[in-house]
Coordinates of N, CA and C in Angstrom, one line a residue:
X1 N 2.7 -25.2 -25.3 CA 2.3 -24.4 -24.0 C 1.6 -24.9 -23.1
X2 N 1.9 -25.0 -21.9 CA 1.5 -25.3 -20.5 C 1.7 -24.2 -20.1
X3 N 0.3 -23.9 -19.1 CA -0.1 -22.9 -18.2 C -0.7 -23.5 -17.6
X4 N 0.0 -22.1 -15.4 CA -0.3 -22.8 -14.1 C -1.3 -21.2 -14.0
X5 N -1.5 -21.5 -13.0 CA -2.0 -20.0 -12.1 C -2.0 -20.3 -10.8
X6 N -1.5 -19.0 -10.2 CA -1.4 -19.8 -8.9 C -2.3 -18.2 -8.2
X7 N -2.5 -18.6 -7.1 CA -3.2 -17.4 -5.6 C -2.1 -16.9 -4.6
X8 N -2.1 -15.9 -4.4 CA -1.6 -15.4 -2.6 C -2.3 -14.5 -2.4
X9 N -1.8 -14.5 -1.2 CA -2.7 -13.3 -0.1 C -1.9 -13.5 1.3
X10 N -1.6 -12.1 1.4 CA -0.8 -11.8 2.8 C -1.5 -9.9 3.3
X11 N -1.3 -10.2 5.0 CA -1.6 -8.8 5.5 C -0.7 -9.1 6.8
X12 N -0.5 -7.7 6.5 CA 0.9 -7.3 8.0 C 0.1 -6.2 8.5
X13 N 0.5 -5.8 9.6 CA 0.0 -5.1 10.9 C 0.1 -3.9 10.9
X14 N -0.1 -2.3 10.3 CA 0.4 -1.4 10.6 C 1.2 -1.4 12.7
X15 N 2.9 -0.4 12.0 CA 3.0 0.1 13.5 C 4.0 1.1 13.6
X16 N 3.8 1.6 13.8 CA 4.4 3.0 14.6 C 6.1 2.6 14.4
X17 N 7.4 3.2 13.9 CA 8.7 3.2 14.1 C 8.6 2.5 12.6
X18 N 8.0 2.4 11.7 CA 8.7 0.8 10.5 C 8.5 2.1 9.5
X19 N 9.2 2.0 8.2 CA 9.0 2.9 7.3 C 7.5 1.4 6.2
X20 N 6.7 1.7 5.4 CA 6.4 1.4 4.1 C 7.0 0.7 3.2
X21 N 6.7 0.3 3.1 CA 7.0 -0.3 1.9 C 6.1 -1.4 1.0
X22 N 5.7 -1.1 0.0 CA 4.5 -1.2 -1.2 C 5.8 -1.6 -2.6
X23 N 5.0 -2.8 -3.0 CA 5.7 -3.0 -4.2 C 7.2 -2.9 -4.9
X24 N 7.8 -2.8 -3.4 CA 9.0 -2.8 -4.0 C 9.7 -1.5 -3.9
X25 N 8.3 -0.5 -3.6 CA 8.6 0.9 -3.2 C 8.4 1.7 -1.9
X26 N 9.6 2.1 -1.0 CA 8.9 3.1 -0.4 C 7.7 4.1 -0.3
X27 N 7.0 4.4 1.0 CA 5.8 5.5 0.6 C 5.9 5.8 1.9
X28 N 5.5 7.3 1.6 CA 5.3 8.4 2.8 C 4.2 7.7 3.2
X29 N 5.0 7.7 4.6 CA 3.9 8.0 5.7 C 3.9 7.4 7.0
X30 N 3.3 7.8 7.6 CA 3.1 7.8 9.8 C 3.7 6.3 10.1
X31 N 3.2 5.2 9.5 CA 3.6 4.4 9.8 C 3.8 3.0 9.2
X32 N 4.8 2.4 9.3 CA 5.0 0.9 8.2 C 4.6 -0.3 9.1
X33 N 4.8 -1.6 8.4 CA 4.2 -2.6 8.6 C 5.0 -3.3 9.1
X34 N 4.4 -3.9 10.6 CA 5.1 -4.8 11.0 C 5.6 -6.6 10.3
X35 N 7.1 -6.6 10.6 CA 6.7 -8.4 9.9 C 8.5 -8.8 9.8
X36 N 8.7 -9.7 9.8 CA 10.1 -10.6 10.1 C 11.1 -9.4 9.0
X37 N 10.2 -9.4 7.7 CA 11.1 -9.1 7.1 C 10.8 -6.8 7.1
X38 N 11.4 -6.9 6.0 CA 9.9 -5.3 5.3 C 9.0 -5.0 5.5
X39 N 8.2 -6.3 5.2 CA 6.3 -6.5 5.5 C 6.1 -6.6 4.3
X40 N 7.2 -6.0 3.1 CA 5.9 -5.4 2.4 C 4.9 -6.5 1.3
X41 N 3.4 -6.3 1.8 CA 2.7 -7.7 1.5 C 2.2 -7.9 -0.2
X42 N 1.9 -6.7 -1.0 CA 2.5 -6.9 -2.1 C 3.0 -7.9 -3.2
X43 N 4.8 -7.5 -2.6 CA 5.3 -8.2 -2.6 C 5.5 -10.0 -2.4
X44 N 5.1 -9.9 -0.8 CA 4.9 -11.2 -0.5 C 3.5 -11.6 -0.9
X45 N 2.4 -11.1 -1.2 CA 1.6 -12.2 -2.6 C 1.4 -12.6 -3.8
X46 N 2.4 -11.8 -4.1 CA 2.9 -11.9 -5.6 C 4.5 -13.6 -5.6
X47 N 4.8 -13.1 -4.5 CA 6.2 -14.9 -4.1 C 4.7 -15.7 -3.9
X48 N 3.6 -15.9 -3.3 CA 3.3 -17.3 -2.9 C 2.2 -17.3 -3.8
X49 N 1.9 -16.7 -5.3 CA 1.4 -17.2 -5.9 C 2.6 -17.3 -7.2
X50 N 3.2 -16.5 -7.8 CA 3.8 -17.3 -8.2 C 4.3 -18.6 -8.0
X51 N 5.2 -18.6 -6.1 CA 6.0 -20.1 -5.8 C 4.2 -21.3 -6.2
X52 N 3.1 -20.9 -5.7 CA 1.9 -21.1 -5.9 C 1.6 -21.8 -7.2
X53 N 2.0 -21.3 -8.1 CA 1.6 -21.8 -9.6 C 2.4 -22.7 -10.2
X54 N 3.8 -23.0 -9.3 CA 4.5 -23.4 -10.0 C 4.9 -24.6 -8.6
X55 N 4.2 -25.0 -8.0 CA 3.5 -26.0 -6.9 C 5.1 -26.2 -6.5
X56 N 5.4 -25.0 -5.9 CA 6.7 -24.9 -5.1 C 6.8 -24.6 -3.4
X57 N 5.3 -24.7 -3.3 CA 4.4 -24.4 -1.8 C 4.6 -22.8 -1.7
X58 N 5.4 -22.5 -1.3 CA 5.3 -20.8 0.0 C 6.0 -20.2 0.1
X59 N 6.0 -18.4 0.5 CA 7.2 -17.9 0.9 C 7.8 -18.2 2.1
X60 N 6.9 -18.8 2.9 CA 7.5 -19.1 4.0 C 8.0 -20.4 4.6
X61 N 7.5 -21.3 3.3 CA 8.9 -22.0 3.3 C 9.8 -22.0 3.2
X62 N 10.2 -21.4 1.8 CA 11.1 -21.0 1.6 C 12.1 -20.0 2.4
X63 N 11.5 -19.2 2.8 CA 12.3 -17.6 3.3 C 11.5 -17.6 4.6
X64 N 11.8 -18.3 5.6 CA 10.9 -18.5 6.6 C 11.3 -17.5 7.8
X65 N 10.7 -17.0 9.4 CA 10.6 -16.0 9.3 C 10.8 -16.0 11.0
X66 N 12.1 -17.2 10.7 CA 12.5 -17.9 11.8 C 13.8 -17.8 11.5
X67 N 13.9 -17.5 10.5 CA 15.8 -17.8 10.0 C 16.2 -16.3 10.1
X68 N 17.1 -16.0 10.6 CA 18.0 -14.4 11.2 C 18.0 -14.4 9.2
X69 N 18.5 -14.7 8.8 CA 19.0 -14.3 7.6 C 18.1 -13.7 7.0
X70 N 16.9 -13.4 7.3 CA 16.2 -13.1 6.2 C 15.0 -11.7 7.5
X71 N 15.9 -11.5 8.5 CA 14.8 -11.0 9.4 C 16.0 -9.3 9.1
X72 N 14.3 -8.6 8.9 CA 15.0 -7.5 8.2 C 14.8 -6.9 6.3
X73 N 15.2 -8.4 5.9 CA 15.0 -8.6 4.2 C 14.2 -7.7 4.3
X74 N 15.1 -6.7 2.6 CA 14.4 -6.6 1.7 C 13.2 -7.4 0.8
X75 N 12.4 -7.0 0.3 CA 11.3 -8.1 0.0 C 12.0 -8.6 -1.3
X76 N 12.0 -7.5 -2.0 CA 12.4 -7.6 -3.5 C 13.9 -9.0 -3.3
X77 N 14.2 -8.5 -2.6 CA 15.4 -9.7 -2.4 C 14.6 -12.0 -3.0
X78 N 13.8 -11.3 -2.2 CA 12.8 -12.5 -1.8 C 11.7 -12.8 -2.9
X79 N 11.6 -11.7 -4.0 CA 10.8 -11.7 -4.6 C 11.4 -12.5 -6.3
X80 N 13.4 -12.2 -6.1 CA 14.0 -12.2 -7.0 C 14.2 -13.9 -7.3
X81 N 14.7 -14.2 -5.5 CA 15.0 -15.7 -5.2 C 13.7 -16.6 -6.1
X82 N 12.0 -16.0 -5.3 CA 11.4 -16.3 -6.6 C 10.9 -17.1 -7.7
X83 N 11.2 -16.1 -8.0 CA 11.1 -15.5 -10.1 C 12.5 -16.9 -10.8
X84 N 13.9 -17.0 -10.1 CA 15.1 -17.7 -9.8 C 14.7 -18.4 -9.9
X85 N 13.5 -19.8 -8.9 CA 13.3 -20.7 -8.0 C 12.2 -21.6 -9.5
X86 N 10.9 -20.8 -10.5 CA 10.5 -20.2 -11.1 C 11.4 -20.6 -12.4
X87 N 11.9 -20.4 -12.4 CA 13.0 -20.4 -14.2 C 14.3 -21.6 -13.8
X88 N 14.1 -22.1 -12.4 CA 15.4 -23.6 -12.4 C 13.9 -24.4 -12.7
X89 N 13.4 -24.0 -12.6 CA 11.8 -25.3 -12.4 C 11.8 -24.8 -13.3
X90 N 11.7 -24.6 -15.3 CA 11.2 -24.9 -16.5 C 10.1 -23.6 -16.5
X91 N 9.7 -22.7 -15.6 CA 8.4 -22.4 -15.9 C 8.9 -20.2 -16.4
X92 N 8.5 -19.6 -16.8 CA 7.9 -18.5 -17.1 C 7.2 -17.1 -16.3
X93 N 7.2 -16.1 -15.8 CA 6.0 -15.5 -15.8 C 5.3 -14.9 -17.2
X94 N 4.1 -15.5 -16.7 CA 3.4 -14.6 -17.6 C 2.5 -13.3 -17.4
X95 N 1.6 -13.3 -16.0 CA 1.4 -12.1 -16.1 C 0.9 -12.1 -14.0
X96 N 0.7 -10.6 -13.7 CA 0.4 -10.5 -12.2 C -0.5 -10.2 -12.1
X97 N -1.8 -10.8 -11.8 CA -3.0 -9.6 -11.7 C -2.9 -9.0 -9.9
X98 N -2.8 -8.3 -9.0 CA -3.0 -8.7 -7.4 C -3.2 -6.5 -6.8
X99 N -4.0 -6.8 -6.3 CA -4.7 -5.9 -5.1 C -4.5 -5.3 -3.9
X100 N -4.1 -4.3 -3.6 CA -3.8 -3.0 -2.0 C -5.1 -3.3 -2.1
X101 N -5.6 -3.8 -1.1 CA -6.2 -3.6 0.8 C -6.0 -1.9 1.4
X102 N -6.2 -0.7 1.3 CA -5.5 -0.3 2.5 C -6.6 1.2 2.6
X103 N -6.6 1.5 3.8 CA -7.6 2.2 3.9 C -6.3 4.7 3.4
X104 N -5.8 4.3 3.9 CA -4.3 4.7 3.9 C -3.1 4.2 3.7
X105 N -2.2 4.8 3.2 CA -2.0 5.9 2.8 C -2.9 5.6 0.8
X106 N -3.5 6.5 0.6 CA -3.7 6.5 -0.8 C -2.7 5.8 -1.8
X107 N -3.0 4.2 -2.2 CA -1.8 3.8 -3.3 C -1.5 4.0 -5.0
X108 N -2.7 4.4 -5.1 CA -3.3 4.3 -6.7 C -1.7 5.2 -7.4
X109 N -1.6 7.0 -6.7 CA -0.9 7.3 -7.0 C 0.7 7.1 -7.0
X110 N 1.0 5.6 -7.2 CA 2.0 4.9 -6.6 C 2.2 3.5 -7.5
X111 N 0.7 3.2 -7.8 CA 1.3 2.7 -9.5 C 2.0 2.1 -9.9
X112 N 2.3 3.3 -10.9 CA 3.5 2.9 -12.0 C 4.7 3.2 -11.5
X113 N 5.1 3.6 -9.8 CA 6.7 3.0 -9.7 C 6.8 1.8 -9.3
X114 N 5.6 0.9 -8.8 CA 5.6 -0.3 -8.1 C 5.5 -1.1 -9.5
X115 N 4.3 -0.9 -10.4 CA 4.8 -1.4 -11.7 C 6.3 -2.0 -12.7
X116 N 6.8 -0.9 -12.0 CA 8.4 -0.7 -13.1 C 8.7 -1.3 -12.5
X117 N 9.1 -1.0 -11.2 CA 10.3 -1.8 -10.1 C 9.8 -3.0 -9.7
X118 N 8.6 -3.5 -9.9 CA 8.3 -5.1 -10.1 C 8.4 -6.1 -11.2
X119 N 8.7 -5.3 -12.7 CA 8.9 -5.3 -13.9 C 10.7 -5.6 -13.8
X120 N 11.2 -4.8 -13.0 CA 12.6 -5.4 -13.4 C 12.9 -6.5 -12.9
X121 N 12.6 -6.4 -10.9 CA 12.9 -7.3 -10.6 C 12.6 -8.7 -10.9
X122 N 11.1 -9.0 -11.6 CA 11.1 -10.4 -12.1 C 11.1 -10.2 -13.7
X123 N 11.9 -9.4 -14.4 CA 12.7 -9.4 -16.2 C 11.8 -9.7 -17.0
X124 N 11.0 -8.9 -16.8 CA 9.1 -8.9 -17.4 C 9.0 -7.6 -18.0
X125 N 8.8 -7.5 -18.8 CA 7.4 -6.0 -19.1 C 6.7 -5.9 -18.1
X126 N 6.2 -4.1 -18.2 CA 6.0 -3.1 -17.2 C 4.3 -4.0 -17.5
X127 N 3.9 -4.4 -18.6 CA 2.8 -4.5 -19.2 C 2.3 -5.8 -18.8
X128 N 2.9 -6.9 -18.0 CA 2.8 -7.9 -17.6 C 1.8 -7.7 -15.8
X129 N 1.7 -6.7 -15.2 CA 1.9 -6.2 -13.8 C 0.7 -5.4 -14.0
X130 N -0.6 -5.9 -13.3 CA -1.5 -4.9 -12.7 C -1.9 -5.3 -11.3
X131 N -1.6 -4.2 -11.0 CA -1.7 -3.5 -10.0 C -2.9 -2.4 -9.7
X132 N -4.3 -2.9 -9.0 CA -5.4 -2.2 -8.5 C -4.7 -1.9 -6.6
X133 N -5.9 -0.6 -6.3 CA -6.0 -0.4 -5.2 C -7.2 -0.5 -4.8
X134 N -7.6 -0.5 -3.6 CA -9.3 -0.3 -3.1 C -8.7 -0.1 -0.7
X135 N -10.0 0.3 -1.2 CA -10.2 0.5 0.6 C -10.8 -0.7 1.0
X136 N -11.5 -1.2 2.9 CA -12.2 -2.2 2.8 C -13.6 -1.3 3.5
X137 N -13.9 -0.2 2.9 CA -14.9 0.8 3.0 C -14.8 1.2 4.5
X138 N -14.2 1.6 5.6 CA -13.6 1.2 7.0 C -13.9 0.3 7.5
X139 N -14.2 -1.0 6.7 CA -14.9 -2.0 7.7 C -13.3 -3.4 8.2
X140 N -13.0 -3.3 9.3 CA -12.7 -4.4 9.4 C -11.1 -3.6 10.1
X141 N -10.6 -4.7 10.1 CA -9.0 -4.2 10.5 C -8.5 -2.7 9.9
X142 N -8.9 -4.2 8.1 CA -8.0 -2.7 6.7 C -8.6 -1.7 7.7
X143 N -10.1 -1.2 7.7 CA -10.9 -0.5 8.0 C -10.2 0.7 8.9
X144 N -10.2 0.0 9.6 CA -9.7 1.0 11.1 C -8.4 1.0 11.0
X145 N -7.9 1.1 9.8 CA -6.3 1.5 9.6 C -5.5 0.4 10.3
X146 N -5.5 -0.6 11.4 CA -4.5 -1.8 11.5 C -3.3 -2.3 10.9
X147 N -4.1 -2.4 9.7 CA -3.2 -3.4 8.7 C -3.2 -3.0 7.4
X148 N -2.7 -3.7 6.4 CA -2.6 -3.7 4.7 C -2.8 -5.0 4.3
X149 N -3.6 -5.4 3.7 CA -3.8 -6.9 3.3 C -3.3 -6.6 1.4
X150 N -2.7 -7.7 0.8 CA -2.5 -7.8 -1.2 C -3.5 -9.2 -1.3
X151 N -3.3 -9.4 -2.5 CA -4.3 -10.2 -3.4 C -3.3 -10.5 -4.3
X152 N -3.4 -11.4 -5.4 CA -2.4 -11.6 -6.4 C -2.0 -13.4 -7.2
X153 N -2.8 -12.8 -8.4 CA -3.1 -14.2 -9.2 C -2.1 -13.9 -10.2
X154 N -1.6 -15.2 -10.6 CA 0.3 -15.4 -11.0 C -0.3 -16.7 -12.4
X155 N 0.3 -16.0 -13.6 CA 0.1 -17.4 -14.5 C 1.6 -17.5 -15.1
X156 N 1.9 -18.4 -14.6 CA 3.1 -18.2 -15.3 C 3.7 -19.6 -16.2
X157 N 4.3 -20.2 -17.6 CA 4.4 -21.0 -18.2 C 5.4 -21.6 -18.7
X158 N 5.3 -23.1 -19.7 CA 6.8 -23.5 -19.5 C 6.1 -23.8 -21.3
X159 N 7.8 -23.8 -21.9 CA 7.0 -23.8 -23.4 C 7.7 -24.9 -23.8

């Protein structure tokens, strides 16, 4: 068995008049994330980690923000396509370890729903997806509630 790891990172600005999507679920909050797609930073960081582990470039290469077909796209579709690319290249998802950094809203209550949604999209066991949530202790753009970031590490393998 060959194993590989990849790292992903994403950030988006919080904006009025947008829905907040995180880990494939809609979270009730007065602001959402600004972006070409639904701006789900958790899914975007996971896509980058998976694609990077397989040496398949990154999310922007496969789903550019200059392409009208991805305008407003549900990031769950991007994750499903990223996993399909992995499998086309002989890889399977081993596990994901991700961290969301947001001052507000609190993400921990939503973690189980995110894990369930992501495991269904990736067709993997829910226990292979770890999601943690933290704040930036009121420092920086995250601390000022100007945006949200997410980090992910993915392990993939071939048999």
